[in-house]
Tab-separated table of C-alpha atoms in Angstrom:
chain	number	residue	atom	x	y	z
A	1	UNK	CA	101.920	116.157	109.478
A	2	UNK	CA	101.524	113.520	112.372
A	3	UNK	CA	99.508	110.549	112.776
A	4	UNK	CA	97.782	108.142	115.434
A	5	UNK	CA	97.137	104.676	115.782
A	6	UNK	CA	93.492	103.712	116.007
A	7	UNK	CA	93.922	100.380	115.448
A	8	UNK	CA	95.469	97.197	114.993
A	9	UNK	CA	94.717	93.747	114.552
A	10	UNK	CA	97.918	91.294	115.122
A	11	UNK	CA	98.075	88.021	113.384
A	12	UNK	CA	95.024	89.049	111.314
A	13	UNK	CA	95.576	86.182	108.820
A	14	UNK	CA	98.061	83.413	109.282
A	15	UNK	CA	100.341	84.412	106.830
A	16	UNK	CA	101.564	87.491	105.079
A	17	UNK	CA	98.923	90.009	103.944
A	18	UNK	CA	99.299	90.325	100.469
A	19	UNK	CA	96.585	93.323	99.360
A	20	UNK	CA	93.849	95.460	101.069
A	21	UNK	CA	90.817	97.553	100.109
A	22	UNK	CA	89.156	99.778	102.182
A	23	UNK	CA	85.550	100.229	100.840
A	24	UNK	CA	84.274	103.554	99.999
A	25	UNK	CA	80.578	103.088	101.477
A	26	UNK	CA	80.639	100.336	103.551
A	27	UNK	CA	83.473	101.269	105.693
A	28	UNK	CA	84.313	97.275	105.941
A	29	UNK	CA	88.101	97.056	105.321
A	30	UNK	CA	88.883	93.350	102.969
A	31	UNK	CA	92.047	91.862	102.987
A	32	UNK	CA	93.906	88.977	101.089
A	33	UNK	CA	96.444	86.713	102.440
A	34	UNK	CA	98.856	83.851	101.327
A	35	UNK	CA	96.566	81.692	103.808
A	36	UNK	CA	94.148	82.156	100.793
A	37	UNK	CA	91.860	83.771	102.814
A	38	UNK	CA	89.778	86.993	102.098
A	39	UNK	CA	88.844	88.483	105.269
A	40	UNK	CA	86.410	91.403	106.045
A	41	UNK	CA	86.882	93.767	108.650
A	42	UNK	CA	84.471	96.418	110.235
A	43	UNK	CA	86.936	99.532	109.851
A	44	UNK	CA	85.660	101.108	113.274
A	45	UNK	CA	87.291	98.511	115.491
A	46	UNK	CA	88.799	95.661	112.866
A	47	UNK	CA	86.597	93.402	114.380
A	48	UNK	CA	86.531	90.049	111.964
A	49	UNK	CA	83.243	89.867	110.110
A	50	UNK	CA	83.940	86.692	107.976
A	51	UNK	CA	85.774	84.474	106.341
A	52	UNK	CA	86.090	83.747	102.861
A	53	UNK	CA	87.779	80.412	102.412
A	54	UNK	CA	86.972	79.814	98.473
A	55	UNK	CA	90.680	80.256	97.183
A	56	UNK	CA	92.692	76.929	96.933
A	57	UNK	CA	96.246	79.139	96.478
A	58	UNK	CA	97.393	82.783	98.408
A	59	UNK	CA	95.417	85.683	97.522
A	60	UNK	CA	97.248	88.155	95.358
A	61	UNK	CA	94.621	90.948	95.307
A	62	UNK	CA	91.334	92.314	96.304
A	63	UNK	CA	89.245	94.814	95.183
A	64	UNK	CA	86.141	96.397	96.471
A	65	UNK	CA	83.208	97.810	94.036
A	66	UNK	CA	82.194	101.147	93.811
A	67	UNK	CA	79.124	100.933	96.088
A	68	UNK	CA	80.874	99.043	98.900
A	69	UNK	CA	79.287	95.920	98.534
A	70	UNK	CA	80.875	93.169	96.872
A	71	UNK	CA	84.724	92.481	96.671
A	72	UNK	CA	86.728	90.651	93.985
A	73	UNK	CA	89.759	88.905	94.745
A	74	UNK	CA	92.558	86.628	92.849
A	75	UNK	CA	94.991	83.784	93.398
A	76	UNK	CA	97.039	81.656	92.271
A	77	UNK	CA	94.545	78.836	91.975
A	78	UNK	CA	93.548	80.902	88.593
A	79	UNK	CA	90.200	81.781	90.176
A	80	UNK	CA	89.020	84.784	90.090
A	81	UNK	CA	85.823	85.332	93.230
A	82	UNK	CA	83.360	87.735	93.790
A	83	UNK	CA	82.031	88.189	96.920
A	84	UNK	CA	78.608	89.740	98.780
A	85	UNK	CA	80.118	91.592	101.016
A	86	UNK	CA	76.528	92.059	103.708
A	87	UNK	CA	75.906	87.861	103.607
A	88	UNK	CA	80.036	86.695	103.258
A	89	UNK	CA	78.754	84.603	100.182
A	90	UNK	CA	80.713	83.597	97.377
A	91	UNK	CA	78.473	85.222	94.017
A	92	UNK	CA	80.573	85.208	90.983
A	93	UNK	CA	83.616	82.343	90.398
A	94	UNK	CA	85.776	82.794	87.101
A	95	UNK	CA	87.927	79.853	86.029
A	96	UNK	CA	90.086	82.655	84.702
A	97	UNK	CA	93.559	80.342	84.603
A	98	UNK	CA	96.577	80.689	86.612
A	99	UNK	CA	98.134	83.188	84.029
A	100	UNK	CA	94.913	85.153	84.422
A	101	UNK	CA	95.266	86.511	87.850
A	102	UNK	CA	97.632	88.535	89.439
A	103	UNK	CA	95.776	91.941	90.282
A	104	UNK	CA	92.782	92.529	90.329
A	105	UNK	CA	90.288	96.321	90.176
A	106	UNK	CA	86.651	97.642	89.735
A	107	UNK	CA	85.849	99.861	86.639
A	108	UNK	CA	84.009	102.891	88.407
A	109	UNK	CA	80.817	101.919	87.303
A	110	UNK	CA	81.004	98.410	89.312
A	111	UNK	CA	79.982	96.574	86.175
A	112	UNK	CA	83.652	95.135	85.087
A	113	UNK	CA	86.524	93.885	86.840
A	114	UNK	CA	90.311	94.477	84.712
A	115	UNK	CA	92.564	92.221	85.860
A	116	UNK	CA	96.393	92.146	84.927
A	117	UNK	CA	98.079	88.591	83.617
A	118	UNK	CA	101.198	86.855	83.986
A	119	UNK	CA	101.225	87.310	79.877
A	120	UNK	CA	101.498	90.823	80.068
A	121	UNK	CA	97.998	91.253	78.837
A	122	UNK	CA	94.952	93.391	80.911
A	123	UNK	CA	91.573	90.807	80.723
A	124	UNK	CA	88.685	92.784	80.952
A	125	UNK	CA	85.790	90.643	82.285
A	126	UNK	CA	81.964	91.460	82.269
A	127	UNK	CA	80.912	90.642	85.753
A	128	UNK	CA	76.964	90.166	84.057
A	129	UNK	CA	77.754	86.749	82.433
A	130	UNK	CA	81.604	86.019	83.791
A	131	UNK	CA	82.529	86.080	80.437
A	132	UNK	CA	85.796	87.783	79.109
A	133	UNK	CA	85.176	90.780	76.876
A	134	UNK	CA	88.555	92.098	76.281
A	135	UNK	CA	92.426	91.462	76.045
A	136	UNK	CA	94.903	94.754	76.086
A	137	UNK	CA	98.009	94.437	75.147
A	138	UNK	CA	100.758	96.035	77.476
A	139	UNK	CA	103.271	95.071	75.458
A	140	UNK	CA	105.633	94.038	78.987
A	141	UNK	CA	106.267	90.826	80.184
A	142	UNK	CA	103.878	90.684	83.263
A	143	UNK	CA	101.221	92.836	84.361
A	144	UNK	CA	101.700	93.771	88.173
A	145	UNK	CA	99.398	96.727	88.394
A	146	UNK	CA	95.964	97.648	86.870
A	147	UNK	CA	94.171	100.642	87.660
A	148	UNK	CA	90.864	102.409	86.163
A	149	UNK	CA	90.541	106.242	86.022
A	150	UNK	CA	87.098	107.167	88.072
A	151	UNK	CA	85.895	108.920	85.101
A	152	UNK	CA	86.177	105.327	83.335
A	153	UNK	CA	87.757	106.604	80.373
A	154	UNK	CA	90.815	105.330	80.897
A	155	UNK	CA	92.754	101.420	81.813
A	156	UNK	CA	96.362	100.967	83.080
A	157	UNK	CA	98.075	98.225	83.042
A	158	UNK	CA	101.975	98.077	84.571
A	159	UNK	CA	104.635	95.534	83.909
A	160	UNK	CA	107.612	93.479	85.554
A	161	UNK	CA	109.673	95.256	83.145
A	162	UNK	CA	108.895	99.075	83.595
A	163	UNK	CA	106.112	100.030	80.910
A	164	UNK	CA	103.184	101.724	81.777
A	165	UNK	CA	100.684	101.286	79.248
A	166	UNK	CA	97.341	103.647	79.226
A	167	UNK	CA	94.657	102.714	77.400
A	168	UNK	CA	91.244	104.181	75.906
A	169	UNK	CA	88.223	102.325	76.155
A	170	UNK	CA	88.611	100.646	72.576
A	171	UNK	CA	91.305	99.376	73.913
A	172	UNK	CA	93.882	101.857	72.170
A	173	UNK	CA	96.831	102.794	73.685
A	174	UNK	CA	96.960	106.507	74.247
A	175	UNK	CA	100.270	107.051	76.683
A	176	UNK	CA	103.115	104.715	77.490
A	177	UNK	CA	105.076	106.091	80.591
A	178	UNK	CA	108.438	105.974	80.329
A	179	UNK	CA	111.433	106.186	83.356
A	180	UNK	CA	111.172	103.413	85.311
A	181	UNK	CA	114.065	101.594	85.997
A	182	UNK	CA	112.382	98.112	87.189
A	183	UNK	CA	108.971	96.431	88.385
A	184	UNK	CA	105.839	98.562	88.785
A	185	UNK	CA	103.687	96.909	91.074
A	186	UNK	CA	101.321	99.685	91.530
A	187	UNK	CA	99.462	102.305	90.021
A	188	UNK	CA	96.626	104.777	91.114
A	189	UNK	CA	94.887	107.684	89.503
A	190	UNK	CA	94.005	110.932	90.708
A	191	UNK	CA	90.187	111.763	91.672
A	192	UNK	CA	89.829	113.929	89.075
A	193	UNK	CA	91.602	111.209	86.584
A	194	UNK	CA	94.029	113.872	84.920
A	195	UNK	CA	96.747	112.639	86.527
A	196	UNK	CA	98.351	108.889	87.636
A	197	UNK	CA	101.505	108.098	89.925
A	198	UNK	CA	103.526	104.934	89.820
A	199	UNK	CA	105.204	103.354	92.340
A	200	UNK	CA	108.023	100.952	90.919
A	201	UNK	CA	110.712	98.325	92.654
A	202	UNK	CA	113.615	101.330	91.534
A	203	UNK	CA	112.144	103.164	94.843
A	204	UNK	CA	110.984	106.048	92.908
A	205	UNK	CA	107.181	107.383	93.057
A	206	UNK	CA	106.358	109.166	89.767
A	207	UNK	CA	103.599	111.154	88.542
A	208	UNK	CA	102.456	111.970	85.734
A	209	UNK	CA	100.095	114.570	83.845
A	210	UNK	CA	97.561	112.437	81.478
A	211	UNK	CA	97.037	115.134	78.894
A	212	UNK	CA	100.906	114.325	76.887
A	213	UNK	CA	101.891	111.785	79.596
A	214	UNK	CA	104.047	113.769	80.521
A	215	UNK	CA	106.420	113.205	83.916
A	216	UNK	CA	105.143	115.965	86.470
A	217	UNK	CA	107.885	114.236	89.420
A	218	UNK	CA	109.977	111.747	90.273
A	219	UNK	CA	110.107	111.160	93.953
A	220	UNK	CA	112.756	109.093	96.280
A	221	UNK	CA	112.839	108.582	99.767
A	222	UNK	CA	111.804	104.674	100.162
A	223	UNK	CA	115.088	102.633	100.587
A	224	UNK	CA	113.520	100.038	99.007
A	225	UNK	CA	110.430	98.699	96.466
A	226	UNK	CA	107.508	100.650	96.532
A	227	UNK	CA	104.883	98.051	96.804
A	228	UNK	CA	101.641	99.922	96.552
A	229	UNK	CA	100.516	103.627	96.070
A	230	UNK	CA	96.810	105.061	96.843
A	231	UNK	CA	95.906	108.663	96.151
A	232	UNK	CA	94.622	110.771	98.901
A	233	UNK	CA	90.676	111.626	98.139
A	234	UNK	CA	91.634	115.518	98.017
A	235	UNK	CA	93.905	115.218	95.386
A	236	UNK	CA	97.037	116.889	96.642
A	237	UNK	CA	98.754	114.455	98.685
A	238	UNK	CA	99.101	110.590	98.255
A	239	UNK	CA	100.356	107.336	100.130
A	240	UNK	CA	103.015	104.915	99.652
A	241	UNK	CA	103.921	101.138	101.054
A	242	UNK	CA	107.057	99.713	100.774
A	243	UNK	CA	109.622	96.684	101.356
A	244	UNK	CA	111.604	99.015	103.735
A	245	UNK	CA	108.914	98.241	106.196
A	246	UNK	CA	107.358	102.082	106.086
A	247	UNK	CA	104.659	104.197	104.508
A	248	UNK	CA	105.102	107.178	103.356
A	249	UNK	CA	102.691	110.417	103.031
A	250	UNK	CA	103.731	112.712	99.866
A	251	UNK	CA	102.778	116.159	99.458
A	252	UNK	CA	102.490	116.246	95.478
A	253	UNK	CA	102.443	119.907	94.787
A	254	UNK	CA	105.976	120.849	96.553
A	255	UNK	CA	107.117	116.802	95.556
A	256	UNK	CA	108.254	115.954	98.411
A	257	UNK	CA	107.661	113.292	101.423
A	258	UNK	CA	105.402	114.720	104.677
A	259	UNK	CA	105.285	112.012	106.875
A	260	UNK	CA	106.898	108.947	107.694
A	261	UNK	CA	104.354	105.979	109.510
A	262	UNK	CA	106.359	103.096	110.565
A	263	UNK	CA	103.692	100.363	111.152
A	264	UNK	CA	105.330	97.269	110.460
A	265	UNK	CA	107.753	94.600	111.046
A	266	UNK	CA	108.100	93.397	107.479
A	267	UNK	CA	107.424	94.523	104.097
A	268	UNK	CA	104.353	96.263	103.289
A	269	UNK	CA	102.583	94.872	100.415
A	270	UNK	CA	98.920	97.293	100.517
A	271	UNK	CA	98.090	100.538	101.696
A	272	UNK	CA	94.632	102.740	101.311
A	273	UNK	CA	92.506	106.104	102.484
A	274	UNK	CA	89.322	105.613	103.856
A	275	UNK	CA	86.576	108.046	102.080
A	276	UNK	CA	87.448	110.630	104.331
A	277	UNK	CA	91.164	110.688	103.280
A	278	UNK	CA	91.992	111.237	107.083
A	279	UNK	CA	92.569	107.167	107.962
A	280	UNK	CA	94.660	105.266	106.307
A	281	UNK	CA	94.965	101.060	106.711
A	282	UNK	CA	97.755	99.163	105.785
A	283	UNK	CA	98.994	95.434	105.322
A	284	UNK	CA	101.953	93.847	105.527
A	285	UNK	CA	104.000	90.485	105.658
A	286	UNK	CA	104.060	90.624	109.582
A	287	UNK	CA	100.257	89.684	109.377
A	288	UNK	CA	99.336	92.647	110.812
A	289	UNK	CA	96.472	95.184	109.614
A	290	UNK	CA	97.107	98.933	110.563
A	291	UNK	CA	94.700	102.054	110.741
A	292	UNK	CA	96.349	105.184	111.327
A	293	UNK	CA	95.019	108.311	111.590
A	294	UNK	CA	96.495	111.487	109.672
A	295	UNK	CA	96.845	114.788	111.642
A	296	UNK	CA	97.624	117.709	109.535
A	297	UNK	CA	99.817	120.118	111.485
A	298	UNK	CA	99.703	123.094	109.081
A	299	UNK	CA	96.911	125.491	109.447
């Protein structure tokens, strides 16, 4: 496996890029900073097509709904913001509170955003009337990650100090993954939602089978925090970002690392596949946005 640049935007926000979301119809790339901007970006050429100025704090996450057009995002200023993605508009504000927001996803049906708390608590919040319309329990210290299965049966929620609760949708926990030896800042669920990986500040990748939660792999090769993880749309291979500056392309049936890209100058906080699974963009701490193409040398 190879890659190729297509494209790069330097100094895309003024600060350190925090998260990113490539969304699945659209093809507009959105990105969150520590400027406390959320910026939108055509994905052909990363041209800027707007600004979204409404957070008072840096942006810790965005999200982009299922049909490509709004995003969500959250900050530090306890808001959480929902945005039209075809007029740049500000929709939806919550006043969530400061120990609301940390990350931030779309259930697969577009009609509820999860987001996970500083009190180790997922919110669940109905994006019809802004209210809040649920509170799981993690039983960690801090949710970092939150992820939805795309069959929408399923809510993760992963904490500062290594659990990885799964719940139903009564709010049940069915699985907690155990193994991790530190933060887990990311999560992501396979297409067909049988099977999640975590990434986790230990520098291990692991996946697991959703059936028993059982541990399928544990994979090294980052030297450092795995920041964020995004599975490939076919399935079978996945992508990770990382504090040692790289990302990493994993082929999960042999469990073991493909491809090396090394994009950036600092840390990279978010990575994600375009629809296609053959592009990948990435952010990072240098301020830069990345899209790199993925050329499969095996025939």
């Amino acid at each position: 496996t190879m890659h190729r640049l297509v494209t790069r935007q330097e100094k895309a926000h003024d600060d350190g890029i925090w998260s990113v979301s490539w969304a699945a119809k659209s093809n507009l790339i959105v990105t969150g900073g520590v400027d406390e901007k959320v910026k939108v970006w055509d994905a052909e050429d990363l041209k800027l097509k707007s600004t979204l100025g409404e957070h008072a704090l840096a942006v810790t996450s965005v999200a982009t709904s299922p049909d490509g057009k709004f995003a969500a995002s959250s900050s530090m200023d306890g808001l959480i913001n929902v945005f039209d993605l075809s007029t740049g508009q500000r929709s939806i504000s919550i006043p969530a509170g400061t120990v609301e927001t940390w990350s931030i996803t779309y259930s697969p049906d577009g009609s509820m955003i999860a987001t996970g708390t500083h009190s180790g608590n997922v919110s669940l919040w109905s994006l019809k009337d802004s209210k809040k319309i649920g509170t799981y329990k993690t039983g960690g210290d801090f949710t970092l990650g939150v992820a939805f299965s795309p069959d929408g049966s399923l809510l993760a929620g992963s904490t500062h100090n290594g659990i990885v609760s799964i719940f139903d949708k009564d709010g049940k926990i069915v699985h907690k993954l155990s193994g991790h030896m530190g933060p887990i800042r990311s999560m992501a669920f396979s297409p067909d939602s049988q099977h999640i990986l975590t990434g986790c500040d230990d520098k291990h990748l692991r996946h697991f089978e959703l059936k028993g939660g059982q541990e399928v792999a544990s994979l090294s090769g980052h030297r450092s925090w795995i920041l964020d993880v995004a599975y490939c749309p076919d399935g079978k291979t996945c992508a990770t970002s990382s504090a040692d500056k790289k990302i990493k392309l994993w082929d999960l049936k042999a469990k073991e690392p493909i491809h090396t890209i090394d994009a950036h100058k600092d840390q990279v906080w978010g990575v994600d596949f375009d629809v296609t699974g053959n592009k990948i963009v990435s952010v990072s701490d240098d301020a830069a946005i990345q899209i790199s193409e993925i050329i499969a040398t095996n025939a």
